Short mmCIF file of C-alpha atoms and ligand atoms in Angstrom, two decimals:
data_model
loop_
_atom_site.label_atom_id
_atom_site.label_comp_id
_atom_site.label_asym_id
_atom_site.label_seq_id
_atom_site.Cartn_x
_atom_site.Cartn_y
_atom_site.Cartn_z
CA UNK A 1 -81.03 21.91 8.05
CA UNK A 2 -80.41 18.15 7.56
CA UNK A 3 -77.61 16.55 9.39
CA UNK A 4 -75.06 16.53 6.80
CA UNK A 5 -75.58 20.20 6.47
CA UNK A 6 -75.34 20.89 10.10
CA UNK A 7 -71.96 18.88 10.18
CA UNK A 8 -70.45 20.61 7.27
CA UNK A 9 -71.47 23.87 8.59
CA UNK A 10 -70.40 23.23 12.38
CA UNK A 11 -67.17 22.00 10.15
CA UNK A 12 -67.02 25.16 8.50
CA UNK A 13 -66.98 27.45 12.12
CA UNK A 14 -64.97 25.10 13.36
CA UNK A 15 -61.98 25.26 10.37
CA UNK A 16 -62.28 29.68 10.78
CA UNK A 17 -61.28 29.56 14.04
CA UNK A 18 -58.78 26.52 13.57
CA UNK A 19 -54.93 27.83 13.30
CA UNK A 20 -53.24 26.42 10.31
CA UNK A 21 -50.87 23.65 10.53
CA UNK A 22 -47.06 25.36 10.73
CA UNK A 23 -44.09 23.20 10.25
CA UNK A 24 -40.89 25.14 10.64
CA UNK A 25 -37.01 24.48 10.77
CA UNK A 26 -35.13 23.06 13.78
CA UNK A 27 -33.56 25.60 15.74
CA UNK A 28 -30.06 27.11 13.82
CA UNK A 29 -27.53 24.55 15.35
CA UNK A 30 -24.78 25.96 17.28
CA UNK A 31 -20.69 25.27 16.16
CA UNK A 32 -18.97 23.59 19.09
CA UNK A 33 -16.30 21.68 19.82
CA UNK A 34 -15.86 18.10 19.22
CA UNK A 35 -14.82 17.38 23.22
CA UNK A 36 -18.34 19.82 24.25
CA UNK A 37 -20.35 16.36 23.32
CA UNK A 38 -18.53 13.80 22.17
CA UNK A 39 -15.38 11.66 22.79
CA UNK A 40 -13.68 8.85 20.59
CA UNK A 41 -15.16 5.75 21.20
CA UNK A 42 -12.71 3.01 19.33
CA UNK A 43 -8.76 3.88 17.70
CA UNK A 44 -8.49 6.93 18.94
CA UNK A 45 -5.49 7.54 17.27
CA UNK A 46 -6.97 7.55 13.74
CA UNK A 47 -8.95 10.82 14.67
CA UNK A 48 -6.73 13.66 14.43
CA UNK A 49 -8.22 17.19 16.37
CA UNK A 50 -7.50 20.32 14.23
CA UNK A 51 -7.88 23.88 15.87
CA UNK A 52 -8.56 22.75 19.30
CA UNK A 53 -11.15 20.83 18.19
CA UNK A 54 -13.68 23.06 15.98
CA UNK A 55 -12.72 19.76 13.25
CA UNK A 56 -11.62 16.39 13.51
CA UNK A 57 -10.37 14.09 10.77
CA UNK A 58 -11.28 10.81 10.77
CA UNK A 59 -8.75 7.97 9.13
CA UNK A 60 -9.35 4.82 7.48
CA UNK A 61 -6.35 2.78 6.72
CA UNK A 62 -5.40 -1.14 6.16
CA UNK A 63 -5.16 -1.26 9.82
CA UNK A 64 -8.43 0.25 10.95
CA UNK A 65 -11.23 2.70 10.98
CA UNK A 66 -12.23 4.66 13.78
CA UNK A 67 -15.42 6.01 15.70
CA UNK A 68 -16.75 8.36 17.92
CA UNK A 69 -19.89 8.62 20.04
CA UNK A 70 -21.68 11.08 22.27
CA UNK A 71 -21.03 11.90 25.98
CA UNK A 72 -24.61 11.51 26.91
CA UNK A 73 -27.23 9.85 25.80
CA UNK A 74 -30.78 11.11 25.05
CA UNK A 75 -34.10 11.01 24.40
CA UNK A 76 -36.06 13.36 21.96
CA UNK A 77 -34.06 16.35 20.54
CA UNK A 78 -32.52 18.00 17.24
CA UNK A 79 -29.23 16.38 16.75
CA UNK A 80 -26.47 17.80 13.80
CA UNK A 81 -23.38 17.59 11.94
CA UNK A 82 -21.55 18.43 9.00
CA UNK A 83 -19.31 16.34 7.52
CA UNK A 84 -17.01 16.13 4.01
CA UNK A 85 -16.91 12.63 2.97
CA UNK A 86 -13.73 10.95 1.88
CA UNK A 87 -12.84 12.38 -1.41
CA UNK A 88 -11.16 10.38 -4.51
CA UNK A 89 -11.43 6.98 -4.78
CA UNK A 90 -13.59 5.55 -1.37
CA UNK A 91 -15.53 3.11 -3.23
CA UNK A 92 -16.06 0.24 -0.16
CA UNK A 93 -15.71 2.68 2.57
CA UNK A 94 -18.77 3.77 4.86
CA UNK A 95 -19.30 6.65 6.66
CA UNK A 96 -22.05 6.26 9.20
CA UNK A 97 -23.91 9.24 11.03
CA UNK A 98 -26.31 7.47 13.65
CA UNK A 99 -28.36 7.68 16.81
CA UNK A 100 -28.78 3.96 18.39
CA UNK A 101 -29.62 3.02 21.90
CA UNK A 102 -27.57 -0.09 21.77
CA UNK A 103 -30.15 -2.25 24.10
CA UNK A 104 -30.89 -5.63 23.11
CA UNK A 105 -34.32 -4.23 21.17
CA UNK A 106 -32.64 -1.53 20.20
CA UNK A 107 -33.95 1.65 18.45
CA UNK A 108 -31.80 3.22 16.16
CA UNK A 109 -31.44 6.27 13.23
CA UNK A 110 -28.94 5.83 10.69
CA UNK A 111 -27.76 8.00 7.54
CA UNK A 112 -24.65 5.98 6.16
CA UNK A 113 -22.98 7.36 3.27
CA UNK A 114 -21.85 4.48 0.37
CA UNK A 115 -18.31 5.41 -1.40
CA UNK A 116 -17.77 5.23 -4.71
CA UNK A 117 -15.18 5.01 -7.85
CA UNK A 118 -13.98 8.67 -8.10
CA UNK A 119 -16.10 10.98 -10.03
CA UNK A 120 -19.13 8.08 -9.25
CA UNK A 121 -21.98 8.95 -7.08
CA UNK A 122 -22.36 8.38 -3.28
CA UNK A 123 -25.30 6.67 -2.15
CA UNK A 124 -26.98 8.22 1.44
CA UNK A 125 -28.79 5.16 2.84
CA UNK A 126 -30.97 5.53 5.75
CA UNK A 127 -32.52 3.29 7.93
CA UNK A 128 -34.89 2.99 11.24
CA UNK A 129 -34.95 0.39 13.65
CA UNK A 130 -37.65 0.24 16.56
CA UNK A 131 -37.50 -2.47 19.17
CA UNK A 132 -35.49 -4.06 17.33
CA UNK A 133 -36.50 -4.28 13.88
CA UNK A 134 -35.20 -2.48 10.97
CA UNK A 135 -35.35 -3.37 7.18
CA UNK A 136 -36.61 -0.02 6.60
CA UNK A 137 -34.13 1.02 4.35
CA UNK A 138 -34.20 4.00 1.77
CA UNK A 139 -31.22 4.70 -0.74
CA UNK A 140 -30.60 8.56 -2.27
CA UNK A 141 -28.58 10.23 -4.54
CA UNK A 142 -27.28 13.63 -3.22
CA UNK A 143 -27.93 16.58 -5.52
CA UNK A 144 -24.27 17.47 -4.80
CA UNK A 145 -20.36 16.06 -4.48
CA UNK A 146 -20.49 15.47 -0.51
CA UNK A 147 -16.44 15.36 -0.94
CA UNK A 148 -16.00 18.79 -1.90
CA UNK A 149 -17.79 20.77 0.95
CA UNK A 150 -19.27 20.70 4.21
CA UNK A 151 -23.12 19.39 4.35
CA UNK A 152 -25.35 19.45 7.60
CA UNK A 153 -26.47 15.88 8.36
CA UNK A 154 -29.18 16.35 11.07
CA UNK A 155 -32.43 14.24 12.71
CA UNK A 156 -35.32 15.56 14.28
CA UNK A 157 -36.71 13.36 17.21
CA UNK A 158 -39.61 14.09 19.47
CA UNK A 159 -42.88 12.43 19.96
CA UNK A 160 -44.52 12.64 16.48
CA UNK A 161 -41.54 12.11 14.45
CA UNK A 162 -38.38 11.71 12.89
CA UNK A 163 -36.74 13.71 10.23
CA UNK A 164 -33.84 13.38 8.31
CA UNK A 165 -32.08 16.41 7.02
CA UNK A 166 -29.67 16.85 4.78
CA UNK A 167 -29.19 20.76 5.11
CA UNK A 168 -32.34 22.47 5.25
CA UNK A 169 -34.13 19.55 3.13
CA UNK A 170 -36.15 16.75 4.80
CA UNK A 171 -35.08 13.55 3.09
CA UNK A 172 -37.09 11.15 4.87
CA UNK A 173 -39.78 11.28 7.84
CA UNK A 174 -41.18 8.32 10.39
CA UNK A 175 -43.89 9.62 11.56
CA UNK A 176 -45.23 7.62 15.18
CA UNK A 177 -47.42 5.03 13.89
CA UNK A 178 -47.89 3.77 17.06
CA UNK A 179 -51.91 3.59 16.27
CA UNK A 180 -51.28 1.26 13.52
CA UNK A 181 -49.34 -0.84 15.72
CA UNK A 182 -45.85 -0.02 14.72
CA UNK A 183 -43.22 0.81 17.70
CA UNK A 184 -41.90 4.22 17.92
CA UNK A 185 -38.68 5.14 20.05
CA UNK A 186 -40.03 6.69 22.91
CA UNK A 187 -38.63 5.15 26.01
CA UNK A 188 -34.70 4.42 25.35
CA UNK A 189 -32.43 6.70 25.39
CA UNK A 190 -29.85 7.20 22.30
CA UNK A 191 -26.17 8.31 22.03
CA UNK A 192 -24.81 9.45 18.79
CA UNK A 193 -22.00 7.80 17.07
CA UNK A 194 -20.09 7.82 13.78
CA UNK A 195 -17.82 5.90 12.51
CA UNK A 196 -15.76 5.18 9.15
CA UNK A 197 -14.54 1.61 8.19
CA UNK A 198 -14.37 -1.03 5.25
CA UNK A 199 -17.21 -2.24 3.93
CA UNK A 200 -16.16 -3.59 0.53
CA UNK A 201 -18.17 -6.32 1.19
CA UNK A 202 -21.71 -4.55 0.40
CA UNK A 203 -21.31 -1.34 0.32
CA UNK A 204 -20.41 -0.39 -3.52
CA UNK A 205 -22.75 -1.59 -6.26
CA UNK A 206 -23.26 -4.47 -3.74
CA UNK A 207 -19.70 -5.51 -3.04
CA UNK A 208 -18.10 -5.70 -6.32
CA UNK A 209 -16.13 -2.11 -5.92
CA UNK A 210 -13.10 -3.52 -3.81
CA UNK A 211 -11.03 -1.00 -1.22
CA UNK A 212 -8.19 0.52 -3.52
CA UNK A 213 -5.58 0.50 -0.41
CA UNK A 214 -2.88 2.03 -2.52
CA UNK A 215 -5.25 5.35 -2.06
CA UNK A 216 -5.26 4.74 1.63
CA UNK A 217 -5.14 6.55 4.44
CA UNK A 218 -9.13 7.69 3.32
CA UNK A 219 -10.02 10.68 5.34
CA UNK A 220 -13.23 11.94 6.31
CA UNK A 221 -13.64 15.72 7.74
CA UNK A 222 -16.16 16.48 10.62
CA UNK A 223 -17.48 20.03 12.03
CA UNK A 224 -20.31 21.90 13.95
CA UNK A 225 -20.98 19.19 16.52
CA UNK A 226 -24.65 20.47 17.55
CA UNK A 227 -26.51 18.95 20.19
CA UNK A 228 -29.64 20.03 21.68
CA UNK A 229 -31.39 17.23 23.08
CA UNK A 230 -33.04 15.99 26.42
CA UNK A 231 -30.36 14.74 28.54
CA UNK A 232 -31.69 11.01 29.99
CA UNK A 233 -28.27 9.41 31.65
CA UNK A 234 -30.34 8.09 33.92
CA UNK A 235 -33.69 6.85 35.20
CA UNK A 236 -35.25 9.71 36.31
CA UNK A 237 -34.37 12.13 33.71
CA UNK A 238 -35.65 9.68 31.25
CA UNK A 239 -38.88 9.99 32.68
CA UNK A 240 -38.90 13.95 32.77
CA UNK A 241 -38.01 13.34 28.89
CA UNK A 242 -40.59 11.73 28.33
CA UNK A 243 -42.69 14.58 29.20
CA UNK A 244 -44.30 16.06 26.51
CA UNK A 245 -44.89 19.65 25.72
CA UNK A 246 -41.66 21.16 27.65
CA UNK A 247 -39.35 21.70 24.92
CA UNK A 248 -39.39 23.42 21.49
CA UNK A 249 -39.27 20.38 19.56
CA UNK A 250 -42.95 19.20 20.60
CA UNK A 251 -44.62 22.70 19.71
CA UNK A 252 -47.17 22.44 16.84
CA UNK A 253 -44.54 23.76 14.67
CA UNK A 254 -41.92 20.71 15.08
CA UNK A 255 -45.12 17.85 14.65
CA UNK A 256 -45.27 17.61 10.99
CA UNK A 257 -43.10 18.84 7.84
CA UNK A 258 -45.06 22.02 6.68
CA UNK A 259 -46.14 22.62 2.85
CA UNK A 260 -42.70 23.78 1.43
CA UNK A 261 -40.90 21.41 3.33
CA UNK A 262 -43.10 18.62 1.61
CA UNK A 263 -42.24 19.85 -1.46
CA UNK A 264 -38.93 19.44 -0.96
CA UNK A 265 -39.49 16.16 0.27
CA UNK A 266 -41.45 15.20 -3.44
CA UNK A 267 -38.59 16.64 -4.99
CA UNK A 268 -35.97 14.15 -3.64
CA UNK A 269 -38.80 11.23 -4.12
CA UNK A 270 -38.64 12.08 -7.79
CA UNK A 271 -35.27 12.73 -8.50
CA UNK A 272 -32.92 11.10 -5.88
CA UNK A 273 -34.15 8.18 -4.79
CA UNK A 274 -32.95 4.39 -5.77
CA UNK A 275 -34.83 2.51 -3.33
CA UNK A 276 -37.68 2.65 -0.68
CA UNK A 277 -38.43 -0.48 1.44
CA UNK A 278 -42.57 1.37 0.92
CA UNK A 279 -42.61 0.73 -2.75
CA UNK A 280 -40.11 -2.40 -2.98
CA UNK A 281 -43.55 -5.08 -3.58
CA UNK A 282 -41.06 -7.85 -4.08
CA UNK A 283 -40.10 -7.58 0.06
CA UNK A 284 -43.23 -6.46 0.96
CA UNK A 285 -46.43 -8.27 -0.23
CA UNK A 286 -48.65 -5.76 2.00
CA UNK A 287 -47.41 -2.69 1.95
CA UNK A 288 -45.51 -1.48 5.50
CA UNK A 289 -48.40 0.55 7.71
CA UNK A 290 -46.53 3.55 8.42
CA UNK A 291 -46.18 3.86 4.58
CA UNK A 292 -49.48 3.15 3.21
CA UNK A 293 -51.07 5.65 5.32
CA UNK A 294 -48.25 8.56 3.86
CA UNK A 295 -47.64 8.53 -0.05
CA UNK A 296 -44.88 10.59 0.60
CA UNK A 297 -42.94 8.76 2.71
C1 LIG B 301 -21.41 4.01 -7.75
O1 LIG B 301 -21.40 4.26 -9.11
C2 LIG B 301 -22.16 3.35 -9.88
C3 LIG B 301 -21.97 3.70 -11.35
O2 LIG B 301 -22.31 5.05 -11.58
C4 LIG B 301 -23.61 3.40 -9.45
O3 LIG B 301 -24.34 2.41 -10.14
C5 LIG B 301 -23.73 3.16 -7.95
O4 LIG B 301 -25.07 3.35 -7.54
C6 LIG B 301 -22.84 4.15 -7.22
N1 LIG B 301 -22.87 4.08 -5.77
C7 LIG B 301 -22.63 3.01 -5.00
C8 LIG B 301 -22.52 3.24 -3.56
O5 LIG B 301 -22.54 1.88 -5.43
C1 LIG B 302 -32.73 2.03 35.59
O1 LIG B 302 -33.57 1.09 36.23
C2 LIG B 302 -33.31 -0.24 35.90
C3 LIG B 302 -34.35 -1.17 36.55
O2 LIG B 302 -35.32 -0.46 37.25
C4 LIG B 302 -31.89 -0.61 36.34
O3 LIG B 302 -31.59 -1.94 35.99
C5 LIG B 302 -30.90 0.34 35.68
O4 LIG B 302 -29.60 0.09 36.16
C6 LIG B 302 -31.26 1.80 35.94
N1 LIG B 302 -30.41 2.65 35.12
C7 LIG B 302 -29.88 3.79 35.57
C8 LIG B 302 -29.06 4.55 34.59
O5 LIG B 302 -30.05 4.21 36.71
#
């Protein structure tokens, strides 16, 4: 048997006894309260608590937006909500779903959903900063009115990557590229935070789609406040975070998207997206690492 043979053969045992690759779903996030994690972080009195809690509105008028942000702060987990975006007329008005640890090189995760001219599309543009550095941004359609139900906005973080759901459907992954010398968030801790304001300036077809304040106050409906991440308020308990192979989020299972979940993936590649910072050759002359190595990311 010459070498190659004997590789390719050894290759062969070694595949049969291999298990295949699973990806699977984050754990089913749990409805809680708003208060259970979070607490308002700027005008509280433009977020209005409806049955104890269970919702919360959030209003945008000519005299401010509001925010709200997480209790703790953490590092790795599955973090989710669902939100119904302003209805009508919210062309210039953001609504921002985001994980950031707020440090001078600051990591950060960021779906933030673009308004529009009633009955004209939102755009779901999502970003990732590490150490600092972002000008990763991709730009979606949604395959459905985000005004006229509840959708689950959630991110997968552990070791190995980050997803972005949009119910069950991965819309984007950053996988750690760390080997190809591009930072990962690993080491600082994130809260969560969302907010809803006036952007007119950029936000609709690039600023041109004014505010209509004779439609304000703009409301925008928030549920289902999961959390289920590793708690790292301070030092010590960052470190333990940091820890891999406690939790469910770094078995096998939660390390990659699996076959179907790719597919879906493709799917909103095809038919949703506007923009990705990979393909956009006009910004990058050499195409990012962390997207050359993955076509579909
Ligand atoms: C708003 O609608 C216009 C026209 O359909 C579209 O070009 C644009 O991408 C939409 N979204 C935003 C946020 O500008
Ligand atoms: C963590 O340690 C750094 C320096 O070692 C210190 O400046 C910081 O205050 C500590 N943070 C907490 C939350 O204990």
């Amino acid at each position: 048997m010459g070498m190659n043979m004997r590789t390719l053969f050894l290759g062969m045992l070694i595949c049969g006894l291999c298990e295949p690759i699973m990806g699977a779903a984050p754990r089913k996030p749990v409805d809680v309260p708003f208060q259970k994690n979070y607490v308002p972080s700027w005008a509280s009195d433009h977020i209005k608590f409806i049955n104890g809690g269970s919702q919360v509105r959030l209003v945008l008028d000519k005299y401010s937006g509001t925010g709200f942000q997480s209790r703790g702060s953490y590092l790795f987990g599955h973090f989710s909500m669902k939100i119904k975006m302003v209805g009508g007329d919210s062309a210039g008005i953001v609504t921002a779903f985001y994980l950031s640890s707020q440090t001078t090189e600051h990591d950060e995760i960021d779906f933030e959903f673009l308004g529009n001219r009633t009955g004209q599309p939102y755009i779901l543009q999502t970003n990732v900063f590490t150490g600092g550095k972002g000008d990763r941004e991709q730009r979606i359609y949604l395959w459905f009115d985000p005004t006229k139900h509840y959708h689950s906005y959630s991110v997968l973080w552990n070791m190995y990557q980050i997803v972005f759901f949009v119910d069950e459907v991965p819309i984007r992954i950053f996988k750690n590229s760390k080997d190809l010398g591009v930072r990962f968030p690993f080491n600082q801790p994130m809260k969560i935070y969302s907010s809803l304001w006036n952007a007119d300036d950029w936000a609709t077809r690039g600023g041109l789609d004014k505010t209509d304040w004779t439609k304000a106050p703009f409301v925008a409906s928030y549920t289902s406040f999961h959390v289920d991440g590793c708690d790292a308020s301070s030092n010590q308990s960052t470190q333990v975070c940091g820890t891999r192979g406690k939790r469910w989020w770094d078995q096998k299972a939660f390390q990659d998207l699996d076959g179907l979940q790719y597919r879906k993936l493709q799917w909103v590649r095809k038919k949703y997206t506007i923009y990705n910072y990979c393909t956009d050759r006009s910004r990058y002359l050499t195409v990012p690492p962390e997207c050359a190595r993955d076509k579909d990311i």
